[in-house]
Amino acid sequence: MLLMDSSTKISFNRCIRDGDLVIVYERHDTMKAVKVCENSVLQNRFGVFKHSDWIGKPFGSKVFSNKGGFVYLLAPTPELWTLVLSHRTQILYIADISFVIMFLEVVPGCLVLESGTGSGSLTTSFARAVSPMGHVYTFDFHEQRAASAREDFERTGISTLVTVGVRDIQGDGFPDQFSGLADSVFLDLPQPWLAIPSARNMLKQDGTLCSFSPCIEQVQRSCETLRSDFTDIRTLEILLRMYEVREWKMDHSKVDDGNSTACPPRKRRQPSSEASVGDNASSPAVMARPSAETRGHTGYLTFARKCVS
């Protein structure tokens, strides 16, 4: 996330430099991560954009192409990175991530253990939450996936906050060096119950654990294992429903006291006292409706707190 200085504080309060990673925003569903290179160009449907024109501009700037088209240059925040990163595995999205950060009580200075790393979506948010003095140790059993995640963390500037390890946490558990030191542990594993005993040993007294599972059978078995050494066990499912809010033209000539089947009555913005509906048969109305792109079930989040001995 672009480190500002040696204190590892994440900040975007500076201008874009050669070598920076920026999020090129065309529209809400069309974004891409681009590394700024002074002699490079970006070509898209809006024209050709010279990277040299980007250098020295603050994040959030609107830049123009040779054809007069434009894009926005945004900072690679964890939220935007989640939307543009390469999907090496199924990732956690913003709704689940926000609950994980909150319920695990991750704050600056925390030591967080994570398994598995996957595409690194959650890891990036963990890094911002623990900065500037905390650290995230994330593990994946797949060596190439771990190497790709390590490269991504270098690109986004959080490598001083994240250490990536290759390890089978289900079979071998977490390294003993973290015993009793972790504030929080996050598990995204096929059989999380196998790693729960090791996670318990890593946690401080009153430390918190979260397990993400796509199937309820995984949740049930994990909860059985958690009962012996954990308390405050709870499972949540986050269902996010997006809405589209936009202005439409209403044809009042087709509305018949709310009884017309062609144009059913809807809530709409009230016209001003100076305007008359009769003056214009078609007037704008602000309407909201569920988005067709709304995602459903992603998985179950099980939280628990280590019992105090």
XYZ file of N, CA and C in Angstrom, residues 44-256:
639
model
N -6.501 1.978 -24.052
C -7.817 1.380 -23.820
C -8.824 2.043 -24.756
N -10.086 1.832 -24.531
C -11.118 2.352 -25.447
C -11.174 3.878 -25.460
N -10.562 4.524 -24.453
C -10.600 5.980 -24.379
C -9.399 6.638 -25.052
N -8.428 5.823 -25.519
C -7.277 6.389 -26.192
C -5.966 5.915 -25.594
N -4.925 6.704 -25.815
C -3.580 6.371 -25.347
C -3.199 7.331 -24.215
N -2.765 6.756 -23.091
C -2.371 7.552 -21.927
C -0.878 7.362 -21.681
N -0.134 8.446 -21.615
C 1.292 8.387 -21.331
C 1.539 8.353 -19.822
N 2.307 7.374 -19.366
C 2.631 7.290 -17.951
C 3.388 8.528 -17.485
N 4.166 9.124 -18.379
C 4.940 10.303 -17.992
C 4.035 11.455 -17.556
N 2.784 11.466 -18.067
C 1.831 12.507 -17.664
C 1.286 12.257 -16.253
N 1.430 11.017 -15.771
C 0.906 10.675 -14.448
C 1.866 11.061 -13.328
N 3.153 10.994 -13.632
C 4.173 11.230 -12.604
C 4.083 12.663 -12.089
N 4.056 12.790 -10.774
C 3.954 14.104 -10.149
C 2.540 14.513 -9.796
N 1.543 13.749 -10.278
C 0.147 14.058 -9.944
C -0.257 13.328 -8.662
N -1.138 13.918 -7.863
C -1.598 13.231 -6.646
C -2.546 12.094 -6.985
N -2.615 11.095 -6.108
C -3.581 10.021 -6.290
C -4.990 10.611 -6.311
N -5.831 10.053 -7.194
C -7.179 10.580 -7.372
C -7.301 11.511 -8.554
N -6.177 11.767 -9.246
C -6.191 12.701 -10.370
C -6.951 12.135 -11.572
N -7.535 13.029 -12.330
C -8.193 12.707 -13.588
C -7.216 13.036 -14.710
N -6.866 12.048 -15.526
C -5.893 12.271 -16.597
C -6.542 11.977 -17.944
N -6.053 12.664 -18.983
C -6.682 12.595 -20.295
C -5.779 11.894 -21.303
N -6.423 11.285 -22.307
C -5.708 10.582 -23.372
C -5.492 11.506 -24.561
N -4.879 10.968 -25.605
C -4.671 11.749 -26.832
C -5.980 12.060 -27.548
N -7.050 11.303 -27.217
C -8.350 11.516 -27.837
C -9.299 12.334 -26.968
N -8.835 12.740 -25.790
C -9.688 13.508 -24.897
C -10.449 12.670 -23.896
N -10.314 11.326 -23.996
C -10.929 10.458 -22.992
C -10.178 10.579 -21.676
N -10.762 10.055 -20.618
C -10.113 10.202 -19.315
C -10.303 8.975 -18.436
N -9.407 8.828 -17.483
C -9.499 7.822 -16.423
C -9.054 8.493 -15.131
N -9.278 7.807 -13.999
C -8.811 8.290 -12.707
C -7.687 7.392 -12.210
N -6.699 7.999 -11.580
C -5.566 7.257 -11.024
C -5.742 7.167 -9.511
N -6.118 5.989 -9.045
C -6.454 5.805 -7.640
C -5.347 5.069 -6.894
N -5.273 5.315 -5.599
C -4.296 4.631 -4.749
C -4.720 3.181 -4.551
N -3.759 2.263 -4.479
C -4.094 0.830 -4.314
C -4.453 0.491 -2.877
N -5.606 0.950 -2.430
C -6.081 0.616 -1.089
C -6.450 -0.868 -1.037
N -6.528 -1.458 0.151
C -6.939 -2.866 0.235
C -8.286 -3.137 -0.442
N -9.227 -2.179 -0.331
C -10.535 -2.385 -0.942
C -10.427 -2.489 -2.461
N -9.662 -1.575 -3.087
C -9.515 -1.611 -4.540
C -8.644 -2.783 -4.984
N -7.615 -3.101 -4.212
C -6.753 -4.227 -4.569
C -7.560 -5.526 -4.580
N -8.496 -5.673 -3.659
C -9.361 -6.850 -3.626
C -10.144 -7.005 -4.930
N -10.474 -5.883 -5.582
C -11.277 -5.929 -6.804
C -10.451 -6.176 -8.066
N -9.126 -5.978 -7.998
C -8.320 -6.097 -9.217
C -7.252 -7.188 -9.155
N -7.029 -7.794 -8.004
C -5.946 -8.777 -7.889
C -6.227 -10.039 -8.701
N -5.156 -10.783 -8.976
C -5.277 -12.052 -9.698
C -5.863 -13.114 -8.778
N -6.869 -13.826 -9.257
C -7.542 -14.836 -8.437
C -6.849 -16.193 -8.598
N -5.854 -16.411 -7.751
C -5.212 -17.736 -7.739
C -6.101 -18.740 -7.008
N -6.901 -18.230 -6.099
C -7.899 -19.028 -5.379
C -9.138 -18.169 -5.215
N -10.214 -18.746 -4.718
C -11.390 -17.961 -4.357
C -11.005 -17.003 -3.244
N -11.417 -15.740 -3.346
C -10.979 -14.743 -2.370
C -12.111 -14.323 -1.444
N -11.734 -13.686 -0.352
C -12.697 -13.025 0.512
C -12.935 -11.616 -0.007
N -14.184 -11.182 0.031
C -14.526 -9.847 -0.440
C -14.762 -8.916 0.751
N -15.052 -7.662 0.431
C -15.029 -6.592 1.423
C -15.987 -6.832 2.588
N -17.185 -7.355 2.321
C -18.147 -7.564 3.400
C -17.605 -8.540 4.446
N -17.069 -9.682 3.980
C -16.494 -10.658 4.910
C -15.242 -10.107 5.588
N -14.400 -9.415 4.820
C -13.151 -8.884 5.378
C -13.429 -7.908 6.513
N -14.417 -7.049 6.336
C -14.710 -6.055 7.369
C -15.133 -6.721 8.674
N -15.924 -7.800 8.589
C -16.330 -8.527 9.789
C -15.129 -9.225 10.437
N -14.259 -9.798 9.614
C -13.089 -10.488 10.153
C -12.204 -9.517 10.937
N -11.909 -8.361 10.341
C -11.057 -7.372 11.007
C -11.691 -6.912 12.321
N -12.985 -6.675 12.301
C -13.672 -6.163 13.492
C -13.771 -7.215 14.597
N -14.239 -8.420 14.262
C -14.475 -9.435 15.287
C -13.182 -10.067 15.793
N -12.112 -10.018 14.999
C -10.815 -10.492 15.492
C -10.098 -9.410 16.300
N -10.688 -8.216 16.335
C -10.147 -7.103 17.133
C -8.718 -6.760 16.703
N -8.496 -6.747 15.385
C -7.165 -6.451 14.841
C -6.945 -4.943 14.829
N -5.929 -4.486 15.535
C -5.615 -3.065 15.665
C -4.113 -2.869 15.449
N -3.661 -1.622 15.292
C -2.223 -1.383 15.108
C -1.390 -2.034 16.209
N -0.331 -2.728 15.797
C 0.561 -3.386 16.737
C 0.288 -4.854 16.951
N -0.818 -5.373 16.417
C -1.162 -6.785 16.615
C -0.235 -7.709 15.816
N -0.086 -8.915 16.328
C 0.571 -9.987 15.595
C -0.516 -10.953 15.146
N -0.661 -11.114 13.837
C -1.728 -11.940 13.255
C -1.113 -13.116 12.504
N -1.659 -14.314 12.737
C -1.277 -15.510 11.985
C -2.416 -15.870 11.047
N -2.073 -16.197 9.787
C -3.081 -16.531 8.781
C -2.684 -17.789 8.022
N -3.661 -18.645 7.738
C -3.462 -19.813 6.894
C -4.795 -20.131 6.251
N -4.892 -20.296 4.876
C -3.840 -20.083 3.916
C -3.917 -18.717 3.259
N -2.830 -18.384 2.626
C -2.663 -17.069 2.035
C -3.555 -16.876 0.819
N -3.599 -17.881 -0.067
C -4.427 -17.787 -1.267
C -3.990 -16.643 -2.157
N -4.938 -15.806 -2.546
C -4.648 -14.670 -3.421
C -4.204 -13.432 -2.652
N -4.274 -13.470 -1.328
C -3.770 -12.366 -0.508
C -4.730 -11.221 -0.284
N -5.994 -11.408 -0.602
C -6.969 -10.333 -0.416
C -7.094 -9.922 1.052
N -7.350 -10.890 1.926
C -7.483 -10.590 3.345
C -6.155 -10.150 3.949
N -5.057 -10.748 3.518
C -3.740 -10.417 4.050
C -3.447 -8.934 3.898
N -3.829 -8.368 2.758
C -3.586 -6.952 2.497
C -4.336 -6.074 3.489
N -5.568 -6.449 3.808
C -6.335 -5.678 4.800
C -5.772 -5.865 6.201
N -5.326 -7.078 6.524
C -4.655 -7.304 7.803
C -3.445 -6.379 7.951
N -2.660 -6.257 6.873
C -1.442 -5.442 6.927
C -1.765 -3.998 7.277
N -2.805 -3.447 6.659
C -3.175 -2.063 6.967
C -3.657 -1.938 8.412
N -4.393 -2.933 8.888
C -4.946 -2.863 10.236
C -3.867 -2.922 11.313
N -2.779 -3.669 11.083
C -1.746 -3.830 12.122
C -0.652 -2.780 12.023
N -0.563 -2.059 10.901
C 0.517 -1.081 10.732
C 0.354 0.070 11.740
N 1.442 0.733 12.160
C 2.788 0.593 11.608
C 3.694 -0.397 12.350
N 3.309 -0.855 13.541
C 4.228 -1.639 14.368
C 3.883 -3.115 14.453
N 2.736 -3.531 13.916
C 2.352 -4.935 13.977
C 2.906 -5.728 12.811
N 2.508 -7.014 12.730
C 3.006 -7.853 11.648
C 2.027 -8.989 11.378
N 1.984 -9.395 10.102
C 1.146 -10.510 9.670
C 2.059 -11.622 9.170
N 1.889 -12.823 9.717
C 2.613 -14.009 9.250
C 1.582 -14.911 8.581
N 1.713 -15.068 7.277
C 0.724 -15.834 6.526
C 1.389 -17.049 5.895
N 0.661 -18.174 5.877
C 1.229 -19.452 5.413
C 0.326 -20.081 4.364
N 0.978 -20.684 3.355
C 0.266 -21.439 2.342
C 1.088 -22.689 2.028
N 0.412 -23.816 1.834
C 1.137 -25.071 1.568
C 1.654 -25.138 0.143
N 1.097 -24.280 -0.747
C 1.449 -24.308 -2.163
C 2.578 -23.308 -2.411
N 3.755 -23.825 -2.777
C 4.942 -22.978 -2.882
C 4.803 -21.889 -3.941
N 4.271 -22.219 -5.119
C 4.135 -21.223 -6.174
C 3.129 -20.147 -5.797
N 2.056 -20.554 -5.123
C 1.055 -19.585 -4.700
C 1.653 -18.626 -3.673
N 2.446 -19.168 -2.764
C 3.104 -18.326 -1.770
C 4.067 -17.344 -2.428
N 4.803 -17.810 -3.445
C 5.749 -16.943 -4.153
C 5.008 -15.823 -4.883
N 3.869 -16.142 -5.495
C 3.086 -15.124 -6.203
C 2.535 -14.095 -5.225
N 2.076 -14.557 -4.059
C 1.574 -13.629 -3.040
C 2.692 -12.711 -2.558
N 3.879 -13.273 -2.384
C 5.031 -12.481 -1.936
C 5.339 -11.366 -2.940
N 5.249 -11.697 -4.234
C 5.480 -10.693 -5.280
C 4.414 -9.599 -5.234
N 3.166 -9.992 -5.010
C 2.085 -9.006 -4.919
C 2.301 -8.057 -3.750
N 2.741 -8.578 -2.611
C 2.956 -7.728 -1.446
C 4.113 -6.759 -1.671
N 5.083 -7.181 -2.479
C 6.158 -6.265 -2.867
C 5.588 -5.151 -3.742
N 4.733 -5.514 -4.683
C 4.142 -4.530 -5.598
C 3.305 -3.504 -4.852
N 2.542 -3.963 -3.875
C 1.650 -3.053 -3.151
C 2.344 -2.355 -1.990
N 3.620 -2.685 -1.738
C 4.394 -1.952 -0.752
C 4.177 -2.341 0.689
N 3.704 -3.579 0.950
C 3.446 -3.986 2.334
C 4.355 -5.118 2.780
N 5.425 -5.366 2.029
C 6.287 -6.513 2.337
C 6.958 -6.395 3.705
N 7.120 -5.170 4.235
C 7.716 -5.025 5.568
C 6.718 -5.345 6.674
N 5.444 -5.453 6.308
C 4.402 -5.762 7.287
C 3.936 -7.211 7.215
N 4.330 -7.923 6.148
C 3.845 -9.285 5.902
C 5.012 -10.220 5.636
N 4.991 -11.374 6.280
C 5.952 -12.441 5.994
C 5.181 -13.654 5.491
N 5.566 -14.150 4.310
C 4.883 -15.290 3.697
C 5.716 -16.549 3.898
N 5.101 -17.587 4.436
C 5.788 -18.854 4.636
C 5.104 -19.983 3.904
N 5.865 -21.018 3.552
C 5.318 -22.221 2.922
C 5.247 -23.307 3.989
N 4.040 -23.720 4.314
C 3.872 -24.687 5.404
C 2.487 -25.304 5.346
N 2.398 -26.590 5.662
C 1.118 -27.291 5.760
C 0.620 -27.145 7.190
N -0.199 -26.132 7.413
C -0.667 -25.845 8.768
C -1.589 -26.946 9.278
N -2.385 -27.552 8.383
C -3.257 -28.653 8.816
C -2.450 -29.832 9.352
N -1.343 -30.131 8.703
C -0.559 -31.293 9.109
C 0.497 -30.985 10.150
N 1.147 -29.819 10.034
C 2.287 -29.503 10.902
C 1.999 -28.440 11.950
N 0.883 -27.728 11.817
C 0.577 -26.661 12.754
C 1.444 -25.429 12.490
N 1.214 -24.388 13.279
C 2.003 -23.176 13.150
C 3.377 -23.375 13.794
N 4.390 -22.613 13.343
C 5.730 -22.732 13.943
C 5.709 -22.430 15.436
N 6.498 -23.180 16.203
C 6.530 -23.023 17.662
C 7.002 -21.650 18.102
N 7.707 -20.939 17.235
C 8.242 -19.631 17.610
C 7.153 -18.624 17.948
N 5.906 -18.893 17.504
C 4.807 -17.965 17.771
C 3.964 -18.381 18.977
N 4.388 -19.396 19.685
C 3.597 -19.919 20.801
C 3.310 -18.830 21.843
N 2.030 -18.591 22.082
C 1.609 -17.618 23.078
C 1.793 -16.168 22.700
N 2.110 -15.890 21.412
C 2.412 -14.514 20.997
C 1.351 -13.882 20.102
N 0.501 -14.689 19.490
C -0.445 -14.164 18.497
C -1.663 -13.530 19.159
N -2.040 -12.369 18.653
C -3.278 -11.718 19.109
C -4.488 -12.337 18.417
N -4.304 -12.730 17.158
C -5.414 -13.277 16.369
C -4.895 -14.333 15.407
N -5.756 -15.312 15.118
C -5.442 -16.357 14.140
C -6.616 -16.478 13.179
N -6.300 -16.533 11.880
C -7.334 -16.718 10.866
C -7.044 -17.991 10.079
N -8.068 -18.833 9.909
C -7.929 -20.093 9.187
C -8.861 -20.124 7.982
N -8.291 -20.392 6.814
C -9.073 -20.626 5.596
C -8.561 -21.930 5.014
N -9.054 -23.045 5.573
C -8.534 -24.372 5.274
C -9.674 -25.355 5.004
N -9.420 -26.406 4.243
C -10.461 -27.419 4.001
C -10.883 -28.147 5.280
N -9.915 -28.384 6.179
C -10.189 -29.077 7.444
C -9.663 -28.239 8.617
N -10.303 -27.144 8.914
C -9.784 -26.231 9.944
C -9.683 -26.858 11.327
N -10.507 -27.864 11.618
C -10.461 -28.484 12.940
C -9.107 -29.133 13.231
N -8.381 -29.490 12.182
C -7.065 -30.084 12.393
C -6.041 -29.049 12.867
N -6.275 -27.768 12.520
C -5.331 -26.711 12.877
C -5.725 -25.968 14.148
N -6.928 -26.192 14.655
C -7.397 -25.454 15.828
C -6.538 -25.705 17.073
N -6.109 -26.939 17.389
C -5.235 -27.130 18.559
C -3.944 -26.330 18.475
N -3.323 -26.276 17.291
C -2.116 -25.480 17.132
C -2.420 -24.001 17.275
N -3.544 -23.550 16.703
C -3.927 -22.142 16.807
C -4.124 -21.743 18.261
N -4.705 -22.651 19.050
C -4.904 -22.359 20.468
C -3.563 -22.102 21.159
N -2.555 -22.903 20.843
C -1.244 -22.741 21.473
C -0.549 -21.451 21.056
N -0.878 -20.954 19.867
C -0.249 -19.728 19.381
C -0.845 -18.486 20.009
N -2.101 -18.555 20.402
C -2.813 -17.370 20.877
C -2.422 -16.959 22.293
N -2.442 -15.647 22.507
C -2.311 -15.116 23.857
C -3.576 -15.442 24.645
N -3.522 -15.270 25.945
C -4.739 -15.405 26.731
C -5.763 -14.397 26.232
N -6.987 -14.839 26.020
C -8.080 -14.007 25.529
C -7.916 -13.651 24.056
N -7.015 -14.346 23.339
C -6.848 -14.108 21.913
C -8.031 -14.617 21.121
N -8.164 -14.171 19.876
C -9.338 -14.498 19.067
C -8.965 -15.311 17.834
N -9.904 -16.145 17.411
C -9.721 -17.008 16.244
C -10.912 -16.867 15.311
N -10.641 -16.950 14.008
C -11.710 -16.975 13.003
C -11.405 -18.055 11.992
N -12.430 -18.811 11.620
C -12.302 -19.832 10.582
C -13.336 -19.550 9.502
N -12.874 -19.500 8.254
C -13.766 -19.288 7.109
C -14.000 -20.625 6.415
N -15.266 -20.996 6.247
C -15.604 -22.267 5.606
C -16.795 -22.078 4.674
N -16.751 -22.659 3.472
C -17.880 -22.532 2.546
C -19.041 -23.475 2.856
N -18.805 -24.531 3.634
C -19.842 -25.546 3.897
C -20.180 -25.610 5.383
N -21.444 -25.793 5.685
C -21.894 -25.822 7.072
C -21.368 -27.055 7.803
N -21.100 -28.152 7.076
C -20.545 -29.344 7.723
C -19.151 -29.058 8.290
N -18.378 -28.234 7.596
C -17.069 -27.830 8.107
C -17.229 -27.006 9.384
N -18.227 -26.149 9.387
C -18.493 -25.316 10.564
C -18.845 -26.186 11.770
N -19.704 -27.163 11.565
C -20.148 -28.018 12.670
C -18.979 -28.765 13.306
N -18.110 -29.313 12.479
C -16.982 -30.066 13.026
C -15.977 -29.146 13.710
N -15.789 -27.945 13.142
C -14.878 -26.977 13.769
C -15.391 -26.550 15.136
N -16.688 -26.309 15.242
C -17.269 -25.881 16.515
C -17.137 -26.971 17.579
N -17.250 -28.234 17.188
C -17.050 -29.333 18.135
C -15.647 -29.297 18.724
N -14.659 -29.002 17.872
C -13.267 -28.943 18.336
C -13.022 -27.708 19.187
N -13.686 -26.598 18.851
C -13.476 -25.339 19.568
C -13.995 -25.380 21.003
N -15.012 -26.187 21.272
C -15.675 -26.146 22.575
C -14.760 -26.482 23.745
N -13.704 -27.250 23.508
C -12.855 -27.672 24.621
C -11.966 -26.548 25.153
N -11.541 -25.627 24.302
C -10.580 -24.602 24.726
C -10.993 -23.174 24.392
N -12.181 -22.990 23.814
C -12.605 -21.658 23.402
C -14.005 -21.358 23.942
N -14.269 -20.056 24.026
C -15.586 -19.601 24.460
C -16.096 -18.558 23.480
N -17.308 -18.066 23.704
C -17.910 -17.047 22.833
C -17.867 -17.490 21.372
N -18.253 -18.731 21.105
C -18.218 -19.285 19.749
C -19.471 -18.843 19.003
N -19.280 -18.279 17.839
C -20.415 -17.818 17.043
C -20.103 -17.975 15.557
N -21.130 -18.227 14.748
C -20.965 -18.364 13.302
C -21.888 -17.386 12.603
N -21.341 -16.681 11.621
C -22.090 -15.667 10.883
C -22.014 -15.953 9.387
N -23.050 -15.565 8.683
C -23.047 -15.608 7.217
C -23.373 -14.204 6.726
N -22.488 -13.619 5.929
C -22.672 -12.254 5.449
C -23.291 -12.291 4.066
N -24.511 -11.778 3.942
C -25.190 -11.705 2.655
C -25.311 -10.234 2.264
N -24.552 -9.828 1.286
C -24.504 -8.427 0.866
C -25.453 -8.211 -0.302
N -26.329 -7.212 -0.174
C -27.272 -6.910 -1.244
C -27.002 -5.496 -1.762
N -26.550 -5.407 -3.000
C -26.230 -4.121 -3.610
C -27.474 -3.535 -4.278
N -27.568 -2.191 -4.267
C -28.678 -1.502 -4.931
C -28.149 -0.527 -5.976
N -28.882 -0.402 -7.062
C -28.603 0.613 -8.067
C -29.556 1.781 -7.830
N -28.997 2.953 -7.639
C -29.809 4.159 -7.461
C -29.521 5.073 -8.647
N -30.550 5.329 -9.452
C -30.353 6.155 -10.638
C -31.618 6.930 -10.981
N -31.475 7.876 -11.858
C -32.593 8.726 -12.265
C -33.212 8.171 -13.545
N -34.525 8.035 -13.537
C -35.250 7.533 -14.693
C -36.257 8.589 -15.152
N -36.658 8.491 -16.416
C -37.710 9.360 -16.941
C -39.060 8.683 -16.736
N -39.967 9.389 -16.051
C -41.301 8.845 -15.796
C -42.294 9.453 -16.781
N -43.052 8.609 -17.476
C -44.075 9.072 -18.409
C -45.401 9.082 -17.667
N -45.794 10.269 -17.160
C -46.996 10.368 -16.326
C -48.285 10.152 -17.112
N -48.201 10.263 -18.409
C -49.409 10.069 -19.204
C -49.880 8.627 -19.184
N -48.980 7.706 -18.778
C -49.341 6.298 -18.753
C -49.699 5.809 -17.357
N -49.694 6.716 -16.373
C -50.020 6.341 -15.012
C -51.468 6.676 -14.739
N -52.228 5.694 -14.293
C -53.660 5.873 -14.070
C -53.979 5.600 -12.611
